[in-house]
Every structure is written in C-alpha cells, then in structure tokens.
Amino acid sequence: MTDFDARLRDRFQRLDAAIPEPAVPVASQTRRGPNRRRQGIILVAAAAALLAAASLAVANQPPPDPVVVAKNAADEERVLEDLGSRTDNACLSREQATTMGRERLDALGLSNWTIRVDGRIKEARCVTFGVSGDTQEVLLVASMGGDVAKALDQIAAKLMATCAPRDDAVSLMRSTLTSLGVTDPKIEVTGIRQIPIENGDAYVAHIKGGCYVYGGAQFDDVGRYTWFVSGP
Amino acid sequence: MDLARSVALEIDLEAELVAAYPLLARRLTVVLRDADEAQDMAQSAFARALERRNQFHGGDARAWLYTIGIRLALNELRRRKRLVALPDDGEPAWAIASEPDLWAALAQLDPQQRAALVLHILDGYTHAEIAEMLDARTGTVSSWISRGKERLRGLLGDD
C-alpha cells in the first residue's frame, strides 16, 4: 500500500464514520402469508439449502419438473402438519425425533424421504423438525423446545404490556427458563435486533420509552441457545 | 409445534443481514450521494434478501447483501439518467463536517467507480470479489479502481 493509498483509506474511513447511523431495518415485513407454520417451511427449506452440499449444485441443474415441484410442496405441507400436530410443546431428544420422523414419513408413504441431522445440535437441549419438500428430507435442528417457546411467547406479551426495567426483564427470563429445565441460561441484553411483523411501531416505541422486551433467541454451533432482552 | 420459532437456522442469516445492513446503507450513501435515499435502497435490498433467502447458499452474507443493494442502486441511477437529471440538493452537513474535499471529489467519479472504491478501500474486497458483486469483469473493476484513485489523487491534490 502506498502512502497515498493509506491516506485515502483514512479519509474514506473518516467520511464513513460521519455518515448518519441508519435506522434498524424492518426485518420481517416481507415474509409472506399469515400461516406461521408455512413460514416455517419456507425458512427451513432455505436452511436446508444452506446446509445441503447437494444444493450447491442446484444452479447447474435444469429447471425442475413442475409436477414434481407441486408434489414435493404438497408432501411438505402434509409432513409439516403431521409432525407439527404431534410435537406441540415437546422437547424431543435427537433419538426420539429420529424415530418419530422415520415412523411418520413411512406412515405418510414417504419412505424415500431421508432424515438428516444438522451438525449444530451436539449440545442442544431439544431438537425439532425442519421439512424440505424440494430435497425430500426432514432436517433435525436444534430447538429451544416447544415448552420454552410457548413460555417465551407469554413473556414477550407480558414485557410489551408493562414497562420492565432491564434487571426485571432479565430476571423474568432467567426464572422462566430455569423453571422449565434450562440450565444456566445465557441471556444477553442488546439494542433492537429485529422488529416483529405485527405491531412493529409499538415495539420500537416501547423500547424507546425505556422498556425492556424479549428480543429473540439464537443457537450456536453446538445448539446452545442465547436469549436476548432488547432495550434502549 | 411452532417451527418458525423453534427453527433458528434462518435467524443466523437474518442476524448477519441485520449486522450488514448499516454497512450497506453507508456504502450506498457514497454511491448514491444521499443518505436518506441510501437507507431506502438498503431497506429494499434487505427485504429482497429476505425474500430470496433460499437463494443464499452460504458464504459471505454481507457480500450477498452488498451485491443486491449496490446492483439496485446502480440500476436506479441508470434508470434515472435515462429520465432526467435530478438537481443537486447541496452537500450534506455531515460530509462538510468530515471530509468535504473527498465528498466533492467522489462526485466527479462514475457510480461504478465509487462503488468499487468503497468496497475495496473500506471493506477490503478484492477486485475479483467486487467484479462478482457488480457483475463486471475483474479487469474492468481494476480499471475503475485504478482510474478512480488517480482521479481522486488529482482532485485532492495529494501526491
């Protein structure tokens, strides 16, 4: 790098630093359809595409047969409904999920479908199903567990209905997670991470008003979750 | 079971896009020369990236978002050029307060040159990576960067 290059980089960095901070993007406004399960399918299909080595070659393949695509989509819906109806509030181990997945696929006449395990479930408390009709597979991925998910829905609503200070919000999250069997839950306090689909303006206003809310969750490379509390 | 809640794989990509979003907005501010317009464009790119998440096959999510956003911006500038040249609204205060000469000099470059320069100088992307993002040949990008730097050197009087 020449001296000029170094000076130019410094000047670019100063200019860049002066640019006004953009507002948080509206993360979920473009998700299609009201059916959350259907959204789940879409998301899982994307995740499967992300993970499947085979999918890397998709761009080089001819366009899929529309009849096959339609059948895969219909099968995907059937699998999702079937598994979803049997796993509500569940916290399945990898073995339980594998057994159940295989049994249900066979019962639905989809013995040719495969069950694949995401590599990031080594220390997951629970696993759940991702369904991808395109690749005809059920993917086992880390899950916080249906029981925890349901409890967090209630916490999210509660924190939106009141104006909880930081420590109270964290304490509520921790006690709830612990009571459900989550050992030493990792909770982080952040700014706004994502804006929910519904009542996004109220969510932002609530935080800007000094209140702390549920900010979502994310698992790491071994399936351990971090839960977020979002605040100002 | 609420699979949308339980399946967190997609959150990884979405979180990466959220993290990259302010960077894209900054880069587009230089390309478009308007922070508000850049933010609108970045939001469009972000929404489009989410819609097309199944086309993301892993790798650098930031580069992927950049690709969508900068192509949108360059297309918009081309479209606008075909219609009518917009009047200049004056220089933004934040630019005047930081690097007014650089900001003014960047106005003398083509949008593609600005895009290539910011991606190279601020993000450290290689010419080949930028070529892929901007759908151009590597040699063309090298030329944009080289000529852009020389132009800036002359305009900034920096030897």
Coordinates of C-alpha atoms in Angstrom, one line a residue:
Chain A
M1 CA 0.0 0.0 0.0
T2 CA 1.4 3.4 -1.0
D3 CA 1.3 6.4 1.3
F4 CA -1.4 7.8 -0.9
D5 CA -3.4 4.7 -0.5
A6 CA -3.0 4.8 3.3
R7 CA -4.1 8.5 3.4
L8 CA -7.0 7.8 1.1
R9 CA -8.2 4.9 3.3
D10 CA -8.0 7.1 6.3
R11 CA -10.1 9.8 4.6
F12 CA -12.6 7.3 3.5
Q13 CA -12.9 6.0 7.0
R14 CA -13.4 9.5 8.4
L15 CA -16.1 10.1 5.8
D16 CA -17.7 6.7 6.5
A17 CA -17.7 7.4 10.2
A18 CA -19.6 10.7 9.7
I19 CA -22.4 9.1 7.7
P20 CA -25.6 9.2 9.8
E21 CA -26.5 6.0 11.5
P22 CA -29.3 4.3 9.6
A23 CA -32.5 3.1 11.3
V24 CA -32.9 -0.5 12.1
P25 CA -34.2 -2.5 9.1
V26 CA -37.7 -3.8 9.2
A27 CA -36.7 -7.4 9.4
S28 CA -39.8 -9.3 8.8
Q29 CA -42.1 -7.1 6.8
T30 CA -41.7 -9.1 3.6
R31 CA -42.5 -12.5 5.0
R32 CA -45.3 -13.9 3.1
G33 CA -48.6 -15.2 4.3
P34 CA -50.2 -15.3 7.7
N35 CA -49.6 -19.0 8.3
R36 CA -46.6 -19.2 10.7
R37 CA -46.2 -22.9 10.0
R38 CA -46.0 -22.2 6.3
Q39 CA -43.4 -19.5 7.1
G40 CA -41.5 -22.2 9.0
I41 CA -41.4 -24.4 5.9
I42 CA -40.0 -21.6 3.9
L43 CA -37.4 -20.9 6.4
V44 CA -36.5 -24.5 6.9
A45 CA -36.3 -25.0 3.1
A46 CA -33.8 -22.1 3.0
A47 CA -31.8 -23.6 5.8
A48 CA -31.8 -26.9 4.2
A49 CA -30.5 -25.3 1.0
L50 CA -27.9 -23.6 3.1
L51 CA -26.7 -26.8 4.6
A52 CA -27.1 -29.4 1.9
A53 CA -24.0 -29.9 -0.1
A54 CA -26.1 -31.2 -2.9
S55 CA -27.9 -27.9 -3.1
L56 CA -24.7 -26.2 -4.1
A57 CA -25.0 -27.7 -7.5
V58 CA -28.7 -26.7 -8.0
A59 CA -27.7 -23.7 -10.1
N60 CA -26.2 -26.0 -12.7
Q61 CA -29.2 -28.3 -13.0
P62 CA -32.1 -28.0 -15.5
P63 CA -35.3 -26.4 -14.2
P64 CA -37.3 -28.9 -12.1
D65 CA -40.4 -30.6 -13.4
P66 CA -43.4 -28.5 -12.3
V67 CA -45.3 -31.7 -11.5
V68 CA -42.5 -32.9 -9.2
V69 CA -42.3 -29.4 -7.6
A70 CA -46.0 -29.4 -6.9
K71 CA -45.9 -32.9 -5.4
N72 CA -43.0 -32.0 -3.2
A73 CA -44.8 -28.9 -2.0
A74 CA -47.9 -30.9 -1.2
D75 CA -45.9 -33.6 0.6
E76 CA -44.0 -30.9 2.5
E77 CA -47.3 -29.5 3.8
R78 CA -48.5 -32.9 4.8
V79 CA -45.3 -33.7 6.7
L80 CA -45.3 -30.4 8.4
E81 CA -48.9 -30.7 9.5
D82 CA -48.4 -34.3 10.7
L83 CA -45.2 -33.6 12.7
G84 CA -46.4 -30.3 13.9
S85 CA -49.6 -31.8 15.4
R86 CA -47.6 -34.4 17.3
T87 CA -44.8 -32.3 18.7
D88 CA -46.6 -29.3 20.2
N89 CA -44.9 -28.3 23.4
A90 CA -42.5 -31.2 23.1
C91 CA -38.8 -31.2 23.8
L92 CA -37.5 -34.1 21.8
S93 CA -34.1 -35.7 22.0
R94 CA -32.3 -36.5 18.8
E95 CA -33.1 -40.2 19.1
Q96 CA -36.8 -39.5 19.8
A97 CA -37.0 -37.2 16.9
T98 CA -35.3 -39.6 14.6
T99 CA -37.6 -42.4 15.5
M100 CA -40.7 -40.3 15.3
G101 CA -39.6 -38.7 12.0
R102 CA -39.0 -42.1 10.4
E103 CA -42.2 -43.5 11.6
R104 CA -44.3 -40.6 10.4
L105 CA -42.6 -40.4 7.0
D106 CA -43.3 -44.1 6.4
A107 CA -46.8 -43.7 7.6
L108 CA -47.3 -40.9 5.1
G109 CA -46.0 -43.1 2.3
L110 CA -42.8 -41.1 2.1
S111 CA -40.2 -43.8 2.7
N112 CA -37.9 -42.3 0.1
W113 CA -37.6 -39.2 2.2
T114 CA -34.5 -39.0 4.3
I115 CA -33.8 -37.7 7.8
R116 CA -30.7 -35.6 8.1
V117 CA -29.1 -34.2 11.2
D118 CA -27.8 -30.7 11.3
G119 CA -24.3 -30.7 12.6
R120 CA -25.1 -28.0 15.1
I121 CA -27.2 -30.0 17.6
K122 CA -24.4 -31.5 19.7
E123 CA -25.4 -29.8 22.9
A124 CA -28.9 -28.9 22.0
R125 CA -31.4 -29.2 24.8
C126 CA -34.1 -30.3 22.3
V127 CA -34.3 -30.9 18.6
T128 CA -37.1 -30.2 16.2
F129 CA -38.0 -30.9 12.6
G130 CA -37.3 -28.9 9.5
V131 CA -39.1 -30.0 6.4
S132 CA -37.9 -29.5 2.9
G133 CA -40.0 -30.9 0.1
D134 CA -37.5 -29.7 -2.5
T135 CA -34.9 -32.0 -1.1
Q136 CA -37.3 -34.6 0.2
E137 CA -35.9 -34.6 3.7
V138 CA -36.6 -33.9 7.3
L139 CA -33.8 -32.0 8.9
L140 CA -33.2 -32.3 12.7
V141 CA -32.2 -29.0 14.1
A142 CA -31.6 -27.5 17.5
S143 CA -34.7 -26.2 19.3
M144 CA -35.3 -24.4 22.5
G145 CA -38.3 -26.8 22.9
G146 CA -42.0 -26.1 22.4
D147 CA -42.5 -25.6 26.1
V148 CA -39.9 -22.9 26.3
A149 CA -41.2 -21.3 23.0
K150 CA -44.7 -21.1 24.5
A151 CA -43.4 -19.6 27.7
L152 CA -41.4 -17.0 25.8
D153 CA -44.5 -16.0 23.9
Q154 CA -46.1 -15.3 27.2
I155 CA -43.0 -13.4 28.4
A156 CA -42.9 -11.4 25.2
A157 CA -46.5 -10.4 25.7
K158 CA -46.0 -9.5 29.3
L159 CA -43.0 -7.4 28.6
M160 CA -44.9 -5.5 26.0
A161 CA -47.9 -5.0 28.4
T162 CA -45.7 -3.5 31.1
C163 CA -42.6 -1.3 31.1
A164 CA -40.0 -3.6 32.7
P165 CA -36.6 -2.2 33.7
R166 CA -33.6 -4.1 32.5
D167 CA -33.0 -6.2 35.6
D168 CA -36.6 -7.2 35.9
A169 CA -36.8 -8.3 32.3
V170 CA -33.6 -10.4 32.6
S171 CA -34.8 -11.9 35.9
L172 CA -38.2 -12.8 34.4
M173 CA -36.5 -14.5 31.5
R174 CA -34.0 -16.3 33.7
S175 CA -36.5 -17.6 36.2
T176 CA -38.9 -18.8 33.5
L177 CA -36.2 -20.6 31.6
T178 CA -34.7 -22.2 34.7
S179 CA -38.2 -23.4 35.8
L180 CA -38.5 -25.2 32.5
G181 CA -35.3 -27.0 33.0
V182 CA -32.9 -24.9 31.0
T183 CA -29.6 -25.0 33.0
D184 CA -27.8 -21.7 33.5
P185 CA -29.5 -19.9 30.5
K186 CA -27.3 -17.5 28.6
I187 CA -29.2 -14.2 28.4
E188 CA -27.8 -11.1 26.7
V189 CA -29.1 -7.6 26.7
T190 CA -28.9 -5.8 23.4
G191 CA -30.5 -3.0 21.5
I192 CA -33.2 -3.7 18.9
R193 CA -32.2 -6.8 17.0
Q194 CA -35.3 -7.3 14.9
I195 CA -38.7 -5.7 14.6
P196 CA -41.7 -8.1 14.8
I197 CA -44.1 -8.5 11.9
E198 CA -47.1 -7.3 14.0
N199 CA -47.1 -4.1 16.0
G200 CA -43.6 -3.2 15.0
D201 CA -44.1 0.5 15.6
A202 CA -45.4 -0.2 19.1
Y203 CA -42.4 -2.5 19.7
V204 CA -40.0 0.2 18.8
A205 CA -41.8 2.9 20.7
H206 CA -41.9 0.7 23.8
I207 CA -38.2 0.3 23.7
K208 CA -37.5 3.9 23.0
G209 CA -39.7 4.6 26.0
G210 CA -37.1 2.9 28.2
C211 CA -38.7 -0.5 28.4
Y212 CA -37.0 -3.9 28.0
V213 CA -38.6 -6.6 25.9
Y214 CA -38.0 -10.1 24.6
G215 CA -35.5 -9.8 21.7
G216 CA -35.5 -13.3 20.3
A217 CA -33.1 -16.2 20.5
Q218 CA -30.3 -17.8 18.6
F219 CA -28.4 -21.0 18.8
D220 CA -24.7 -21.5 18.3
D221 CA -22.6 -24.1 16.5
V222 CA -23.4 -26.8 19.1
G223 CA -27.0 -26.0 19.6
R224 CA -26.7 -23.9 22.8
Y225 CA -29.2 -21.0 22.9
T226 CA -28.7 -17.4 23.7
W227 CA -31.8 -15.5 24.6
F228 CA -31.9 -11.8 24.1
V229 CA -33.5 -9.0 26.0
S230 CA -33.8 -5.8 23.9
G231 CA -33.8 -2.4 25.4
P232 CA -32.9 1.2 24.7
Chain B
M1 CA -45.0 -27.0 17.3
D2 CA -44.2 -23.5 16.2
L3 CA -41.5 -24.4 13.8
A4 CA -40.9 -20.8 12.8
R5 CA -39.9 -20.1 16.4
S6 CA -38.1 -23.3 17.0
V7 CA -36.0 -23.4 13.9
A8 CA -33.3 -20.9 14.4
L9 CA -31.2 -21.6 11.4
E10 CA -32.7 -18.8 9.4
I11 CA -32.0 -16.4 12.3
D12 CA -28.3 -16.9 11.6
L13 CA -28.7 -15.5 8.1
E14 CA -31.1 -12.8 9.2
A15 CA -28.8 -11.8 12.0
E16 CA -26.0 -11.5 9.6
L17 CA -28.1 -9.4 7.2
V18 CA -29.1 -7.2 10.1
A19 CA -25.5 -6.7 11.0
A20 CA -24.5 -5.9 7.4
Y21 CA -27.4 -3.6 6.9
P22 CA -25.9 -0.4 8.3
L23 CA -22.7 -1.0 6.4
L24 CA -24.7 -1.4 3.2
A25 CA -26.5 1.9 4.0
R26 CA -23.2 3.6 4.4
R27 CA -21.7 2.2 1.2
L28 CA -24.8 3.2 -0.7
T29 CA -24.6 6.7 0.8
V30 CA -21.3 7.1 -1.1
V31 CA -22.6 5.5 -4.2
L32 CA -25.9 7.4 -4.3
R33 CA -24.6 10.5 -2.6
D34 CA -27.7 10.8 -0.5
A35 CA -28.0 9.2 3.0
D36 CA -31.8 9.1 3.0
E37 CA -32.0 7.5 -0.4
A38 CA -29.3 5.1 0.5
Q39 CA -31.3 4.0 3.5
D40 CA -34.4 3.4 1.4
M41 CA -32.3 1.4 -1.0
A42 CA -30.7 -0.6 1.7
Q43 CA -34.1 -1.4 3.2
S44 CA -35.2 -2.6 -0.3
A45 CA -32.1 -4.7 -0.6
F46 CA -32.7 -6.1 2.9
A47 CA -36.3 -7.0 2.1
R48 CA -35.3 -8.6 -1.2
A49 CA -32.5 -10.6 0.5
L50 CA -35.1 -12.0 3.0
E51 CA -37.4 -12.9 0.2
R52 CA -34.6 -14.6 -1.6
R53 CA -33.0 -16.3 1.4
N54 CA -33.4 -19.7 -0.3
Q55 CA -31.0 -18.5 -3.0
F56 CA -28.3 -17.9 -0.4
H57 CA -26.0 -20.9 -0.4
G58 CA -23.7 -20.0 2.4
G59 CA -20.6 -17.9 2.5
D60 CA -20.3 -14.1 3.0
A61 CA -23.8 -12.8 3.8
R62 CA -22.6 -9.3 3.8
A63 CA -21.2 -9.6 0.3
W64 CA -24.5 -11.1 -0.8
L65 CA -26.5 -8.2 0.7
Y66 CA -24.0 -5.7 -0.9
T67 CA -24.5 -7.4 -4.2
I68 CA -28.2 -6.9 -4.1
G69 CA -28.1 -3.4 -2.7
I70 CA -25.4 -2.0 -5.0
R71 CA -26.9 -3.5 -8.1
L72 CA -30.2 -2.0 -7.1
A73 CA -28.6 1.4 -6.6
L74 CA -26.7 1.3 -9.9
N75 CA -29.8 0.2 -11.8
E76 CA -31.7 3.1 -10.2
L77 CA -29.0 5.6 -11.2
R78 CA -29.0 4.2 -14.8
R79 CA -32.8 4.5 -14.9
R80 CA -32.7 8.0 -13.5
K81 CA -30.1 9.0 -16.1
R82 CA -32.4 7.9 -18.8
L83 CA -35.2 10.0 -17.5
V84 CA -33.9 13.3 -16.2
A85 CA -31.0 14.5 -14.2
L86 CA -32.1 15.5 -10.7
P87 CA -30.9 18.8 -9.3
D88 CA -28.2 18.6 -6.7
D89 CA -29.7 19.4 -3.2
G90 CA -26.4 20.6 -1.9
E91 CA -23.8 18.9 0.2
P92 CA -24.8 17.2 3.5
A93 CA -23.7 18.8 6.7
W94 CA -22.1 15.5 7.9
A95 CA -19.9 15.4 4.8
I96 CA -18.9 19.0 5.1
A97 CA -18.0 18.5 8.7
S98 CA -15.8 15.4 8.0
E99 CA -14.2 15.1 4.6
P100 CA -15.7 17.8 2.3
D101 CA -13.0 17.6 -0.3
L102 CA -13.2 13.8 -0.6
W103 CA -17.0 14.0 -0.8
A104 CA -16.8 16.6 -3.5
A105 CA -14.2 14.7 -5.4
L106 CA -16.2 11.5 -5.3
A107 CA -19.0 13.3 -7.1
Q108 CA -16.6 13.5 -10.1
L109 CA -16.4 9.7 -10.4
D110 CA -18.9 7.4 -12.0
P111 CA -21.2 5.5 -9.6
Q112 CA -19.5 2.2 -10.5
Q113 CA -16.1 3.7 -9.6
R114 CA -17.4 4.9 -6.3
A115 CA -18.9 1.5 -5.6
A116 CA -15.7 -0.3 -6.5
L117 CA -13.6 2.1 -4.4
V118 CA -15.7 1.9 -1.2
L119 CA -15.9 -1.9 -1.4
H120 CA -12.1 -2.1 -1.9
I121 CA -10.9 0.6 0.4
L122 CA -13.4 0.3 3.3
D123 CA -14.3 -3.4 3.1
G124 CA -11.1 -4.9 1.7
Y125 CA -12.8 -6.9 -1.0
T126 CA -10.6 -8.0 -3.8
H127 CA -11.0 -6.9 -7.4
A128 CA -12.4 -10.3 -8.3
E129 CA -14.9 -10.2 -5.4
I130 CA -16.1 -6.8 -6.4
A131 CA -16.3 -7.9 -10.0
E132 CA -18.7 -10.7 -8.9
M133 CA -20.8 -8.2 -6.9
L134 CA -21.1 -5.7 -9.6
D135 CA -21.4 -8.2 -12.4
A136 CA -18.4 -6.9 -14.2
R137 CA -15.1 -8.3 -15.4
T138 CA -12.2 -8.3 -12.9
G139 CA -10.2 -6.2 -15.4
T140 CA -12.9 -3.6 -15.6
V141 CA -13.1 -3.4 -11.8
S142 CA -9.3 -3.0 -11.6
S143 CA -9.6 -0.2 -14.1
W144 CA -12.4 1.5 -12.2
I145 CA -10.3 1.4 -9.0
S146 CA -7.1 2.4 -10.6
R147 CA -8.6 5.3 -12.5
G148 CA -10.8 6.3 -9.6
K149 CA -7.8 6.6 -7.3
E150 CA -5.8 8.6 -9.9
R151 CA -8.7 10.9 -10.4
L152 CA -9.0 11.4 -6.6
R153 CA -5.3 11.9 -6.3
G154 CA -5.6 14.8 -8.8
L155 CA -8.7 16.3 -7.4
L156 CA -7.5 16.1 -3.8
G157 CA -4.0 17.4 -4.7
D158 CA -2.5 14.5 -2.8
D159 CA 0.9 13.4 -4.1

